[in-house]
PDB file of C-alpha atoms and ligand atoms in Angstrom:
ATOM      1  CA  MET A1264      83.940  76.903 117.978  1.00  0.00           C
ATOM      2  CA  THR A1265      83.455  79.366 121.109  1.00  0.00           C
ATOM      3  CA  GLU A1266      85.514  77.753 123.881  1.00  0.00           C
ATOM      4  CA  GLY A1267      83.942  75.677 126.614  1.00  0.00           C
ATOM      5  CA  THR A1268      81.290  75.167 123.941  1.00  0.00           C
ATOM      6  CA  ILE A1269      79.976  72.162 122.064  1.00  0.00           C
ATOM      7  CA  SER A1270      78.398  70.773 119.284  1.00  0.00           C
ATOM      8  CA  ALA A1271      74.817  69.398 119.836  1.00  0.00           C
ATOM      9  CA  THR A1272      72.999  67.612 117.603  1.00  0.00           C
ATOM     10  CA  PHE A1273      68.988  67.241 118.619  1.00  0.00           C
ATOM     11  CA  ASP A1274      67.295  64.950 116.544  1.00  0.00           C
ATOM     12  CA  VAL A1275      64.167  66.205 117.724  1.00  0.00           C
ATOM     13  CA  TYR A1276      60.731  64.654 117.074  1.00  0.00           C
ATOM     14  CA  ARG A1277      58.526  66.096 114.897  1.00  0.00           C
ATOM     15  CA  HIS A1278      54.399  65.767 114.097  1.00  0.00           C
ATOM     16  CA  ASP A1279      51.349  67.612 113.844  1.00  0.00           C
ATOM     17  CA  PRO A1280      48.468  64.623 114.065  1.00  0.00           C
ATOM     18  CA  SER A1281      46.293  66.906 111.953  1.00  0.00           C
ATOM     19  CA  ARG A1282      47.957  66.822 108.862  1.00  0.00           C
ATOM     20  CA  ALA A1283      48.194  63.730 106.531  1.00  0.00           C
ATOM     21  CA  GLU A1284      52.573  63.688 106.803  1.00  0.00           C
ATOM     22  CA  PRO A1285      54.432  60.929 108.977  1.00  0.00           C
ATOM     23  CA  ALA A1286      55.834  61.158 112.514  1.00  0.00           C
ATOM     24  CA  ARG A1287      59.475  62.372 111.650  1.00  0.00           C
ATOM     25  CA  TYR A1288      62.789  63.878 113.463  1.00  0.00           C
ATOM     26  CA  GLN A1289      64.465  66.948 112.258  1.00  0.00           C
ATOM     27  CA  ARG A1290      68.363  67.416 113.040  1.00  0.00           C
ATOM     28  CA  TYR A1291      69.660  70.881 114.390  1.00  0.00           C
ATOM     29  CA  THR A1292      73.302  71.569 115.526  1.00  0.00           C
ATOM     30  CA  LEU A1293      73.669  74.386 118.065  1.00  0.00           C
ATOM     31  CA  GLU A1294      76.574  75.494 119.924  1.00  0.00           C
ATOM     32  CA  LEU A1295      75.860  75.142 123.889  1.00  0.00           C
ATOM     33  CA  THR A1296      78.136  74.774 127.156  1.00  0.00           C
ATOM     34  CA  PRO A1297      77.961  70.869 128.297  1.00  0.00           C
ATOM     35  CA  HIS A1298      75.862  73.020 131.628  1.00  0.00           C
ATOM     36  CA  THR A1299      73.176  73.823 129.287  1.00  0.00           C
ATOM     37  CA  PRO A1300      69.336  72.193 129.893  1.00  0.00           C
ATOM     38  CA  VAL A1301      68.033  70.551 126.788  1.00  0.00           C
ATOM     39  CA  LEU A1302      64.861  72.788 127.714  1.00  0.00           C
ATOM     40  CA  THR A1303      67.097  75.731 127.074  1.00  0.00           C
ATOM     41  CA  GLY A1304      68.748  73.819 124.387  1.00  0.00           C
ATOM     42  CA  LEU A1305      65.112  73.504 122.389  1.00  0.00           C
ATOM     43  CA  LEU A1306      64.171  77.385 123.728  1.00  0.00           C
ATOM     44  CA  ARG A1307      67.126  78.096 121.460  1.00  0.00           C
ATOM     45  CA  ILE A1308      66.174  76.289 118.583  1.00  0.00           C
ATOM     46  CA  ARG A1309      62.462  77.220 118.834  1.00  0.00           C
ATOM     47  CA  ALA A1310      64.335  81.076 118.718  1.00  0.00           C
ATOM     48  CA  GLU A1311      67.277  80.707 116.459  1.00  0.00           C
ATOM     49  CA  LEU A1312      66.745  77.767 114.021  1.00  0.00           C
ATOM     50  CA  ASP A1313      62.600  76.600 113.920  1.00  0.00           C
ATOM     51  CA  PRO A1314      60.019  78.520 115.444  1.00  0.00           C
ATOM     52  CA  THR A1315      57.212  76.036 114.694  1.00  0.00           C
ATOM     53  CA  LEU A1316      58.787  73.497 116.900  1.00  0.00           C
ATOM     54  CA  THR A1317      56.139  72.549 119.832  1.00  0.00           C
ATOM     55  CA  LEU A1318      56.802  71.926 123.442  1.00  0.00           C
ATOM     56  CA  LYS A1319      55.742  72.962 126.883  1.00  0.00           C
ATOM     57  CA  TYR A1320      57.674  74.349 129.927  1.00  0.00           C
ATOM     58  CA  SER A1321      57.248  76.878 132.390  1.00  0.00           C
ATOM     59  CA  CYS A1322      59.026  76.724 135.699  1.00  0.00           C
ATOM     60  CA  ARG A1323      62.484  75.943 134.400  1.00  0.00           C
ATOM     61  CA  SER A1324      63.497  74.717 137.636  1.00  0.00           C
ATOM     62  CA  ALA A1325      62.513  71.299 137.587  1.00  0.00           C
ATOM     63  CA  ILE A1326      58.953  72.099 139.880  1.00  0.00           C
ATOM     64  CA  CYS A1327      55.836  72.751 137.504  1.00  0.00           C
ATOM     65  CA  GLY A1328      56.357  69.324 135.534  1.00  0.00           C
ATOM     66  CA  SER A1329      55.596  70.510 132.227  1.00  0.00           C
ATOM     67  CA  CYS A1330      58.687  69.865 130.136  1.00  0.00           C
ATOM     68  CA  ALA A1331      58.865  65.963 131.185  1.00  0.00           C
ATOM     69  CA  MET A1332      59.480  64.061 127.827  1.00  0.00           C
ATOM     70  CA  GLN A1333      61.576  60.929 126.347  1.00  0.00           C
ATOM     71  CA  VAL A1334      65.604  62.584 126.114  1.00  0.00           C
ATOM     72  CA  ASN A1335      67.712  59.941 124.278  1.00  0.00           C
ATOM     73  CA  SER A1336      64.864  57.315 125.082  1.00  0.00           C
ATOM     74  CA  LYS A1337      64.223  58.007 128.959  1.00  0.00           C
ATOM     75  CA  SER A1338      61.258  59.733 130.770  1.00  0.00           C
ATOM     76  CA  ARG A1339      63.151  63.119 131.787  1.00  0.00           C
ATOM     77  CA  LEU A1340      62.495  66.822 132.969  1.00  0.00           C
ATOM     78  CA  ALA A1341      64.123  68.803 130.179  1.00  0.00           C
ATOM     79  CA  CYS A1342      64.953  71.632 132.247  1.00  0.00           C
ATOM     80  CA  GLN A1343      66.614  68.988 134.549  1.00  0.00           C
ATOM     81  CA  THR A1344      69.437  67.229 131.994  1.00  0.00           C
ATOM     82  CA  GLN A1345      72.060  68.882 130.817  1.00  0.00           C
ATOM     83  CA  ILE A1346      72.965  68.392 127.232  1.00  0.00           C
ATOM     84  CA  GLY A1347      76.560  67.565 128.572  1.00  0.00           C
ATOM     85  CA  PRO A1348      76.191  64.204 129.706  1.00  0.00           C
ATOM     86  CA  GLU A1349      74.125  63.494 127.133  1.00  0.00           C
ATOM     87  CA  ILE A1350      75.912  63.779 124.390  1.00  0.00           C
ATOM     88  CA  ALA A1351      79.223  62.127 126.229  1.00  0.00           C
ATOM     89  CA  ARG A1352      76.989  59.004 126.153  1.00  0.00           C
ATOM     90  CA  HIS A1353      74.618  58.899 123.250  1.00  0.00           C
ATOM     91  CA  GLY A1354      76.608  61.784 120.401  1.00  0.00           C
ATOM     92  CA  ARG A1355      73.872  63.083 120.383  1.00  0.00           C
ATOM     93  CA  ILE A1356      70.460  64.184 121.580  1.00  0.00           C
ATOM     94  CA  VAL A1357      67.548  61.992 120.174  1.00  0.00           C
ATOM     95  CA  VAL A1358      63.766  64.125 121.749  1.00  0.00           C
ATOM     96  CA  GLU A1359      60.868  62.804 121.452  1.00  0.00           C
ATOM     97  CA  PRO A1360      56.909  63.428 122.667  1.00  0.00           C
ATOM     98  CA  MET A1361      56.253  61.033 126.682  1.00  0.00           C
ATOM     99  CA  ARG A1362      55.044  57.702 125.774  1.00  0.00           C
ATOM    100  CA  ASN A1363      51.396  56.480 126.689  1.00  0.00           C
ATOM    101  CA  MET A1364      49.849  59.692 125.824  1.00  0.00           C
ATOM    102  CA  PRO A1365      48.476  60.827 122.323  1.00  0.00           C
ATOM    103  CA  VAL A1366      50.503  63.522 120.514  1.00  0.00           C
ATOM    104  CA  VAL A1367      49.052  66.646 120.303  1.00  0.00           C
ATOM    105  CA  ARG A1368      51.946  68.032 118.287  1.00  0.00           C
ATOM    106  CA  ASP A1369      55.995  67.619 117.775  1.00  0.00           C
ATOM    107  CA  LEU A1370      56.381  67.611 122.119  1.00  0.00           C
ATOM    108  CA  VAL A1371      53.406  67.844 124.048  1.00  0.00           C
ATOM    109  CA  VAL A1372      50.709  64.936 124.904  1.00  0.00           C
ATOM    110  CA  ASP A1373      47.427  64.781 125.937  1.00  0.00           C
ATOM    111  CA  GLN A1374      47.761  63.946 129.152  1.00  0.00           C
ATOM    112  CA  LYS A1375      44.113  63.617 129.198  1.00  0.00           C
ATOM    113  CA  PRO A1376      43.955  59.712 129.885  1.00  0.00           C
ATOM    114  CA  PHE A1377      46.793  59.988 133.015  1.00  0.00           C
ATOM    115  CA  TRP A1378      44.804  61.863 134.952  1.00  0.00           C
ATOM    116  CA  ARG A1379      41.939  60.524 133.848  1.00  0.00           C
ATOM    117  CA  ASN A1380      44.045  56.887 136.170  1.00  0.00           C
ATOM    118  CA  TYR A1381      44.448  59.940 138.640  1.00  0.00           C
ATOM    119  CA  ASP A1382      40.837  60.313 139.219  1.00  0.00           C
ATOM    120  CA  ARG A1383      40.489  57.022 139.583  1.00  0.00           C
ATOM    121  CA  ILE A1384      41.538  56.586 142.695  1.00  0.00           C
ATOM    122  CA  GLN A1385      40.068  59.603 144.783  1.00  0.00           C
ATOM    123  CA  PRO A1386      43.153  61.282 145.491  1.00  0.00           C
ATOM    124  CA  HIS A1387      41.943  63.337 147.977  1.00  0.00           C
ATOM    125  CA  LEU A1388      41.212  62.533 151.951  1.00  0.00           C
ATOM    126  CA  ILE A1389      37.791  60.034 152.604  1.00  0.00           C
ATOM    127  CA  LEU A1390      36.006  61.442 155.956  1.00  0.00           C
ATOM    128  CA  ASP A1391      33.419  59.513 158.109  1.00  0.00           C
ATOM    129  CA  PRO A1392      30.642  62.070 157.470  1.00  0.00           C
ATOM    130  CA  ARG A1393      29.172  60.455 161.174  1.00  0.00           C
ATOM    131  CA  ARG A1394      32.312  62.241 162.337  1.00  0.00           C
ATOM    132  CA  PRO A1395      32.089  65.543 161.321  1.00  0.00           C
ATOM    133  CA  MET A1396      35.685  67.552 162.430  1.00  0.00           C
ATOM    134  CA  PRO A1397      34.802  70.301 164.839  1.00  0.00           C
ATOM    135  CA  LYS A1398      34.834  73.521 163.218  1.00  0.00           C
ATOM    136  CA  GLY A1399      38.218  75.296 163.666  1.00  0.00           C
ATOM    137  CA  ARG A1400      39.923  72.459 164.772  1.00  0.00           C
ATOM    138  CA  GLU A1401      43.106  70.493 162.775  1.00  0.00           C
ATOM    139  CA  ASN A1402      43.225  66.861 162.717  1.00  0.00           C
ATOM    140  CA  PRO A1403      46.825  66.237 163.875  1.00  0.00           C
ATOM    141  CA  MET A1404      48.986  63.834 162.728  1.00  0.00           C
ATOM    142  CA  SER A1405      52.216  62.276 164.801  1.00  0.00           C
ATOM    143  CA  PRO A1406      55.511  62.638 162.892  1.00  0.00           C
ATOM    144  CA  GLU A1407      55.913  59.131 162.564  1.00  0.00           C
ATOM    145  CA  GLN A1408      52.715  58.598 161.061  1.00  0.00           C
ATOM    146  CA  VAL A1409      53.234  61.436 158.363  1.00  0.00           C
ATOM    147  CA  ASP A1410      57.072  59.739 157.959  1.00  0.00           C
ATOM    148  CA  ARG A1411      55.039  56.953 156.177  1.00  0.00           C
ATOM    149  CA  PHE A1412      53.861  58.863 153.020  1.00  0.00           C
ATOM    150  CA  LYS A1413      56.724  61.888 153.096  1.00  0.00           C
ATOM    151  CA  GLU A1414      57.598  60.496 149.433  1.00  0.00           C
ATOM    152  CA  THR A1415      54.933  60.927 147.923  1.00  0.00           C
ATOM    153  CA  PRO A1416      53.841  64.925 148.843  1.00  0.00           C
ATOM    154  CA  ARG A1417      56.969  66.049 146.794  1.00  0.00           C
ATOM    155  CA  CYS A1418      55.395  64.355 143.303  1.00  0.00           C
ATOM    156  CA  ILE A1419      55.341  67.563 140.415  1.00  0.00           C
ATOM    157  CA  ALA A1420      52.660  65.632 138.606  1.00  0.00           C
ATOM    158  CA  CYS A1421      54.997  65.781 135.632  1.00  0.00           C
ATOM    159  CA  ALA A1422      54.104  62.352 134.098  1.00  0.00           C
ATOM    160  CA  ALA A1423      57.563  60.850 133.992  1.00  0.00           C
ATOM    161  CA  CYS A1424      56.387  57.707 135.583  1.00  0.00           C
ATOM    162  CA  TYR A1425      53.173  57.314 132.990  1.00  0.00           C
ATOM    163  CA  SER A1426      55.326  57.606 130.393  1.00  0.00           C
ATOM    164  CA  ALA A1427      58.120  55.746 131.344  1.00  0.00           C
ATOM    165  CA  CYS A1428      55.367  52.494 133.073  1.00  0.00           C
ATOM    166  CA  PRO A1429      55.739  49.749 130.169  1.00  0.00           C
ATOM    167  CA  ALA A1430      52.337  47.813 132.163  1.00  0.00           C
ATOM    168  CA  VAL A1431      50.754  51.318 131.491  1.00  0.00           C
ATOM    169  CA  GLU A1432      52.107  50.071 127.719  1.00  0.00           C
ATOM    170  CA  ALA A1433      50.778  46.643 128.029  1.00  0.00           C
ATOM    171  CA  ASP A1434      47.130  47.791 129.691  1.00  0.00           C
ATOM    172  CA  PRO A1435      45.928  52.020 129.598  1.00  0.00           C
ATOM    173  CA  ALA A1436      43.436  50.360 132.041  1.00  0.00           C
ATOM    174  CA  PHE A1437      45.983  50.400 134.456  1.00  0.00           C
ATOM    175  CA  PRO A1438      45.981  52.913 137.057  1.00  0.00           C
ATOM    176  CA  GLY A1439      49.813  53.881 136.392  1.00  0.00           C
ATOM    177  CA  PRO A1440      52.591  54.966 139.020  1.00  0.00           C
ATOM    178  CA  MET A1441      52.067  57.613 139.909  1.00  0.00           C
ATOM    179  CA  ALA A1442      48.093  57.648 141.046  1.00  0.00           C
ATOM    180  CA  LEU A1443      49.282  54.693 142.732  1.00  0.00           C
ATOM    181  CA  ALA A1444      51.679  56.502 145.174  1.00  0.00           C
ATOM    182  CA  LYS A1445      49.429  59.064 145.648  1.00  0.00           C
ATOM    183  CA  LEU A1446      46.517  55.990 146.555  1.00  0.00           C
ATOM    184  CA  TYR A1447      49.426  54.373 148.533  1.00  0.00           C
ATOM    185  CA  ARG A1448      49.266  57.968 150.567  1.00  0.00           C
ATOM    186  CA  PHE A1449      45.372  57.663 151.754  1.00  0.00           C
ATOM    187  CA  VAL A1450      45.962  54.493 152.503  1.00  0.00           C
ATOM    188  CA  VAL A1451      48.084  54.868 155.505  1.00  0.00           C
ATOM    189  CA  ASP A1452      46.944  58.685 156.112  1.00  0.00           C
ATOM    190  CA  PRO A1453      45.423  58.145 159.983  1.00  0.00           C
ATOM    191  CA  ARG A1454      42.670  60.583 158.590  1.00  0.00           C
ATOM    192  CA  ASP A1455      41.548  58.617 155.574  1.00  0.00           C
ATOM    193  CA  THR A1456      39.039  55.950 156.113  1.00  0.00           C
ATOM    194  CA  ALA A1457      38.570  54.231 152.878  1.00  0.00           C
ATOM    195  CA  ALA A1458      41.741  52.536 153.526  1.00  0.00           C
ATOM    196  CA  GLN A1459      40.219  49.057 153.123  1.00  0.00           C
ATOM    197  CA  ASP A1460      37.151  49.973 150.313  1.00  0.00           C
ATOM    198  CA  ARG A1461      40.682  51.590 148.093  1.00  0.00           C
ATOM    199  CA  LEU A1462      42.372  48.380 149.248  1.00  0.00           C
ATOM    200  CA  VAL A1463      40.267  45.906 148.086  1.00  0.00           C
ATOM    201  CA  ARG A1464      38.601  48.340 144.623  1.00  0.00           C
ATOM    202  CA  ILE A1465      42.220  48.512 143.368  1.00  0.00           C
ATOM    203  CA  GLN A1466      43.263  44.901 143.621  1.00  0.00           C
ATOM    204  CA  PRO A1467      40.807  43.906 140.367  1.00  0.00           C
ATOM    205  CA  ASP A1468      41.624  47.192 138.912  1.00  0.00           C
ATOM    206  CA  GLY A1469      45.332  46.271 137.983  1.00  0.00           C
ATOM    207  CA  LEU A1470      47.291  46.730 141.029  1.00  0.00           C
ATOM    208  CA  TRP A1471      49.265  43.176 140.221  1.00  0.00           C
ATOM    209  CA  LEU A1472      49.783  44.757 136.278  1.00  0.00           C
ATOM    210  CA  CYS A1473      52.924  45.662 137.620  1.00  0.00           C
ATOM    211  CA  LEU A1474      56.310  43.637 137.528  1.00  0.00           C
ATOM    212  CA  ARG A1475      58.385  45.468 139.705  1.00  0.00           C
ATOM    213  CA  CYS A1476      60.531  46.714 136.407  1.00  0.00           C
ATOM    214  CA  HIS A1477      61.682  50.086 138.235  1.00  0.00           C
ATOM    215  CA  LEU A1478      61.185  51.989 135.638  1.00  0.00           C
ATOM    216  CA  CYS A1479      59.109  55.326 136.960  1.00  0.00           C
ATOM    217  CA  THR A1480      61.240  55.109 139.856  1.00  0.00           C
ATOM    218  CA  GLU A1481      63.708  55.554 137.832  1.00  0.00           C
ATOM    219  CA  ALA A1482      62.294  58.006 135.537  1.00  0.00           C
ATOM    220  CA  CYS A1483      60.640  60.164 138.434  1.00  0.00           C
ATOM    221  CA  PRO A1484      63.100  63.451 138.877  1.00  0.00           C
ATOM    222  CA  LYS A1485      61.933  64.227 142.842  1.00  0.00           C
ATOM    223  CA  ASP A1486      62.663  60.446 144.035  1.00  0.00           C
ATOM    224  CA  VAL A1487      58.737  60.271 145.492  1.00  0.00           C
ATOM    225  CA  ARG A1488      60.475  55.943 144.897  1.00  0.00           C
ATOM    226  CA  PRO A1489      56.796  55.198 142.904  1.00  0.00           C
ATOM    227  CA  SER A1490      57.781  51.378 142.335  1.00  0.00           C
ATOM    228  CA  GLU A1491      58.179  50.815 145.902  1.00  0.00           C
ATOM    229  CA  ARG A1492      54.889  52.355 147.199  1.00  0.00           C
ATOM    230  CA  ILE A1493      53.322  49.874 144.713  1.00  0.00           C
ATOM    231  CA  ARG A1494      55.308  47.666 146.836  1.00  0.00           C
ATOM    232  CA  ASP A1495      54.109  48.365 149.975  1.00  0.00           C
ATOM    233  CA  LEU A1496      50.541  48.931 148.150  1.00  0.00           C
ATOM    234  CA  LYS A1497      50.610  44.656 147.172  1.00  0.00           C
ATOM    235  CA  GLU A1498      51.389  43.730 150.504  1.00  0.00           C
ATOM    236  CA  LEU A1499      48.497  45.844 152.447  1.00  0.00           C
ATOM    237  CA  ALA A1500      46.584  44.234 149.925  1.00  0.00           C
ATOM    238  CA  ILE A1501      46.875  41.441 150.673  1.00  0.00           C
ATOM    239  CA  GLY A1502      46.742  42.148 154.619  1.00  0.00           C
ATOM    240  CA  ALA A1503      43.308  43.986 153.874  1.00  0.00           C
ATOM    241  CA  GLN A1504      41.866  41.251 151.570  1.00  0.00           C
ATOM    242  CA  GLY A1505      43.933  37.647 151.013  1.00  0.00           C
ATOM    243  CA  ALA A1506      45.725  36.712 147.949  1.00  0.00           C
ATOM    244  CA  THR A1507      42.702  37.138 146.042  1.00  0.00           C
ATOM    245  CA  GLU A1508      44.160  37.804 142.587  1.00  0.00           C
ATOM    246  CA  PHE A1509      46.316  35.877 140.104  1.00  0.00           C
ATOM    247  CA  GLY A1510      48.847  38.443 141.087  1.00  0.00           C
ATOM    248  CA  SER A1511      48.928  38.199 144.681  1.00  0.00           C
ATOM    249  CA  ARG A1512      48.525  34.377 144.381  1.00  0.00           C
ATOM    250  CA  HIS A1513      51.996  34.103 142.222  1.00  0.00           C
ATOM    251  CA  ALA A1514      53.514  36.696 144.755  1.00  0.00           C
ATOM    252  CA  VAL A1515      52.231  34.463 147.724  1.00  0.00           C
ATOM    253  CA  GLY A1516      53.620  31.329 145.313  1.00  0.00           C
ATOM    254  CA  PHE A1517      57.166  32.948 145.623  1.00  0.00           C
ATOM    255  CA  LYS A1518      57.361  34.190 148.984  1.00  0.00           C
ATOM    256  CA  GLU A1519      56.376  30.141 150.541  1.00  0.00           C
ATOM    257  CA  SER A1520      58.627  28.312 147.371  1.00  0.00           C
ATOM    258  CA  ILE A1521      61.528  30.315 148.122  1.00  0.00           C
ATOM    259  CA  ARG A1522      60.904  29.453 151.917  1.00  0.00           C
ATOM    260  CA  ASP A1523      60.363  26.294 152.617  1.00  0.00           C
ATOM    261  CA  ARG A1524      62.862  25.303 149.744  1.00  0.00           C
ATOM    262  CA  GLY A1525      65.162  28.024 149.051  1.00  0.00           C
ATOM    263  CA  LEU A1526      64.620  27.626 145.633  1.00  0.00           C
ATOM    264  CA  LEU A1527      61.427  28.714 142.725  1.00  0.00           C
ATOM    265  CA  ASP A1528      59.121  25.336 142.659  1.00  0.00           C
ATOM    266  CA  GLU A1529      57.745  25.942 139.038  1.00  0.00           C
ATOM    267  CA  MET A1530      54.746  23.501 139.539  1.00  0.00           C
ATOM    268  CA  LEU A1531      54.359  25.125 143.288  1.00  0.00           C
ATOM    269  CA  LEU A1532      54.279  28.499 141.853  1.00  0.00           C
ATOM    270  CA  VAL A1533      51.539  28.183 138.704  1.00  0.00           C
ATOM    271  CA  ARG A1534      49.355  25.505 140.955  1.00  0.00           C
ATOM    272  CA  LYS A1535      49.249  28.395 143.957  1.00  0.00           C
ATOM    273  CA  THR A1536      48.379  31.801 141.503  1.00  0.00           C
ATOM    274  CA  TYR A1537      45.976  29.225 139.483  1.00  0.00           C
ATOM    275  CA  GLY A1538      44.418  26.417 141.877  1.00  0.00           C
ATOM    276  CA  VAL A1539      44.016  22.342 140.668  1.00  0.00           C
ATOM    277  CA  SER A1540      41.381  23.445 138.036  1.00  0.00           C
ATOM    278  CA  GLY A1541      43.354  25.934 136.441  1.00  0.00           C
ATOM    279  CA  MET A1542      45.902  24.536 135.415  1.00  0.00           C
ATOM    280  CA  MET A1543      44.208  22.660 133.576  1.00  0.00           C
ATOM    281  CA  GLY A1544      44.568  26.562 131.195  1.00  0.00           C
ATOM    282  CA  GLN A1545      48.322  26.093 131.853  1.00  0.00           C
ATOM    283  CA  LEU A1546      48.824  22.892 130.797  1.00  0.00           C
ATOM    284  CA  GLY A1547      50.204  23.794 126.511  1.00  0.00           C
ATOM    285  CA  GLN A1548      52.665  25.792 128.391  1.00  0.00           C
ATOM    286  CA  GLY A1549      53.540  23.569 130.771  1.00  0.00           C
ATOM    287  CA  ILE A1550      54.527  20.838 128.198  1.00  0.00           C
ATOM    288  CA  LYS A1551      56.310  22.573 126.172  1.00  0.00           C
ATOM    289  CA  ILE A1552      58.883  23.787 129.220  1.00  0.00           C
ATOM    290  CA  TYR A1553      58.604  19.731 129.864  1.00  0.00           C
ATOM    291  CA  ARG A1554      60.488  19.158 126.464  1.00  0.00           C
ATOM    292  CA  LYS A1555      62.639  21.565 127.045  1.00  0.00           C
ATOM    293  CA  LYS A1556      63.740  21.537 130.086  1.00  0.00           C
ATOM    294  CA  PRO A1557      62.153  18.779 132.330  1.00  0.00           C
ATOM    295  CA  GLU A1558      63.851  19.173 135.457  1.00  0.00           C
ATOM    296  CA  LEU A1559      62.354  22.548 136.079  1.00  0.00           C
ATOM    297  CA  LEU A1560      58.667  21.120 136.637  1.00  0.00           C
ATOM    298  CA  LYS A1561      60.334  18.098 139.429  1.00  0.00           C
ATOM    299  CA  LYS A1562      59.660  18.981 142.673  1.00  0.00           C
ATOM    300  CA  PRO A1563      62.962  20.361 144.308  1.00  0.00           C
ATOM    301  CA  HIS A1564      65.013  19.500 147.018  1.00  0.00           C
ATOM    302  CA  PRO A1565      65.100  22.409 150.088  1.00  0.00           C
ATOM    303  CA  ILE A1566      68.393  23.531 149.747  1.00  0.00           C
ATOM    304  CA  PRO A1567      71.394  22.841 152.107  1.00  0.00           C
ATOM    305  CA  GLY A1568      70.988  25.635 154.676  1.00  0.00           C
ATOM    306  CA  VAL A1569      67.501  25.955 154.212  1.00  0.00           C
ATOM    307  CA  GLU A1570      66.860  26.814 157.498  1.00  0.00           C
ATOM    308  CA  GLU A1571      68.611  30.096 158.064  1.00  0.00           C
ATOM    309  CA  VAL A1572      65.889  31.361 154.935  1.00  0.00           C
ATOM    310  CA  GLU A1573      63.319  30.104 156.699  1.00  0.00           C
ATOM    311  CA  GLY A1574      64.391  32.251 160.052  1.00  0.00           C
ATOM    312  CA  ILE A1575      64.771  35.395 157.601  1.00  0.00           C
ATOM    313  CA  TYR A1576      60.932  35.053 157.132  1.00  0.00           C
ATOM    314  CA  ALA A1577      60.949  34.333 160.938  1.00  0.00           C
ATOM    315  CA  ALA A1578      62.541  37.371 161.163  1.00  0.00           C
ATOM    316  CA  LEU A1579      59.955  39.489 158.844  1.00  0.00           C
ATOM    317  CA  ASP A1580      57.395  38.296 159.966  1.00  0.00           C
ATOM    318  CA  ARG A1581      57.482  38.985 163.439  1.00  0.00           C
ATOM    319  CA  PRO A1582      55.086  42.338 163.822  1.00  0.00           C
ATOM    320  CA  GLU A1583      57.986  44.976 164.158  1.00  0.00           C
ATOM    321  CA  ALA A1584      58.873  44.066 161.366  1.00  0.00           C
ATOM    322  CA  GLU A1585      55.365  44.568 159.932  1.00  0.00           C
ATOM    323  CA  GLY A1586      53.726  47.512 158.572  1.00  0.00           C
ATOM    324  CA  GLY A1587      50.091  47.545 158.588  1.00  0.00           C
ATOM    325  CA  ALA A1588      47.266  50.272 156.252  1.00  0.00           C
ATOM    326  CA  LYS A1589      47.368  52.631 159.436  1.00  0.00           C
TER     327      LYS A1589
HETATM  328  S1  LIG B 763      59.889  73.984 133.226  1.00  0.00           S
HETATM  329 FE1  LIG B 763      58.637  73.026 135.028  1.00  0.00          FE
HETATM  330  S2  LIG B 763      60.024  71.451 135.484  1.00  0.00           S
HETATM  331 FE2  LIG B 763      60.878  71.875 133.317  1.00  0.00          FE
END
């Protein structure tokens, strides 16, 4: 082996849905330096070992977003992921297509579901037609206003977040992390006149399916931190419309339980989430919990020092700690 190189084993997902053969993993071994990007390794495989390997790329500089794929089960840009740390950690490099989208062939997926969900949030400024911008005039924003969405323009639409998202996997109608991060960007843009409408419409559309696992933020190669933008959207949505969905009612119940008792009151949480009549539907679950852990269904006593918790809430509720839609 040449000095400074390592033996890199790639197990690459191979599948052509137009043929009857099932998907398989094909093993290739190459001698590469540890700093070699996974994409370069795959291109060497295609050039030297197997010209039938299908993959997508363009800039090779983490700009275009087209080389996103699963590398050792994480959504990554192949051009930005070096083989050395992957081999050190996993002993090999397992390369698969992105998840939550149908495979076209090998490492290439059909991104239509991702773009359809993006389109649904109306990813453009909606201006007031009664107040058209005078011709030749700009509509300037202050630096503070721009600061509110400074992360989202970094997005390169690689779909790594969409691939990593378990909520998309559970319900393909969930708009996905990128779409929601972009929605946030328009909601807080002072030039957009549809913030209230956008917030009302997105709630039944699955905003609350996000369980804050942060896998999208971990996957994002540009530090857009979509899960934080979704958190901000949830706050704004409750502010705009109140707690109208199971998810928002659950969040408010959680908050009130911690504020008032310093710990979680399971019964209060169920009542807040489903309402008194809706609790009947949870009866079976309640009986199971009662049999296993009856103490969970008792009203808990406030923890000693709960006033300190209340003080934290009061500080957070002060106007200067709050963010508004605009
Ligand atoms: S090839 Fe453009 S981001 Fe990787």
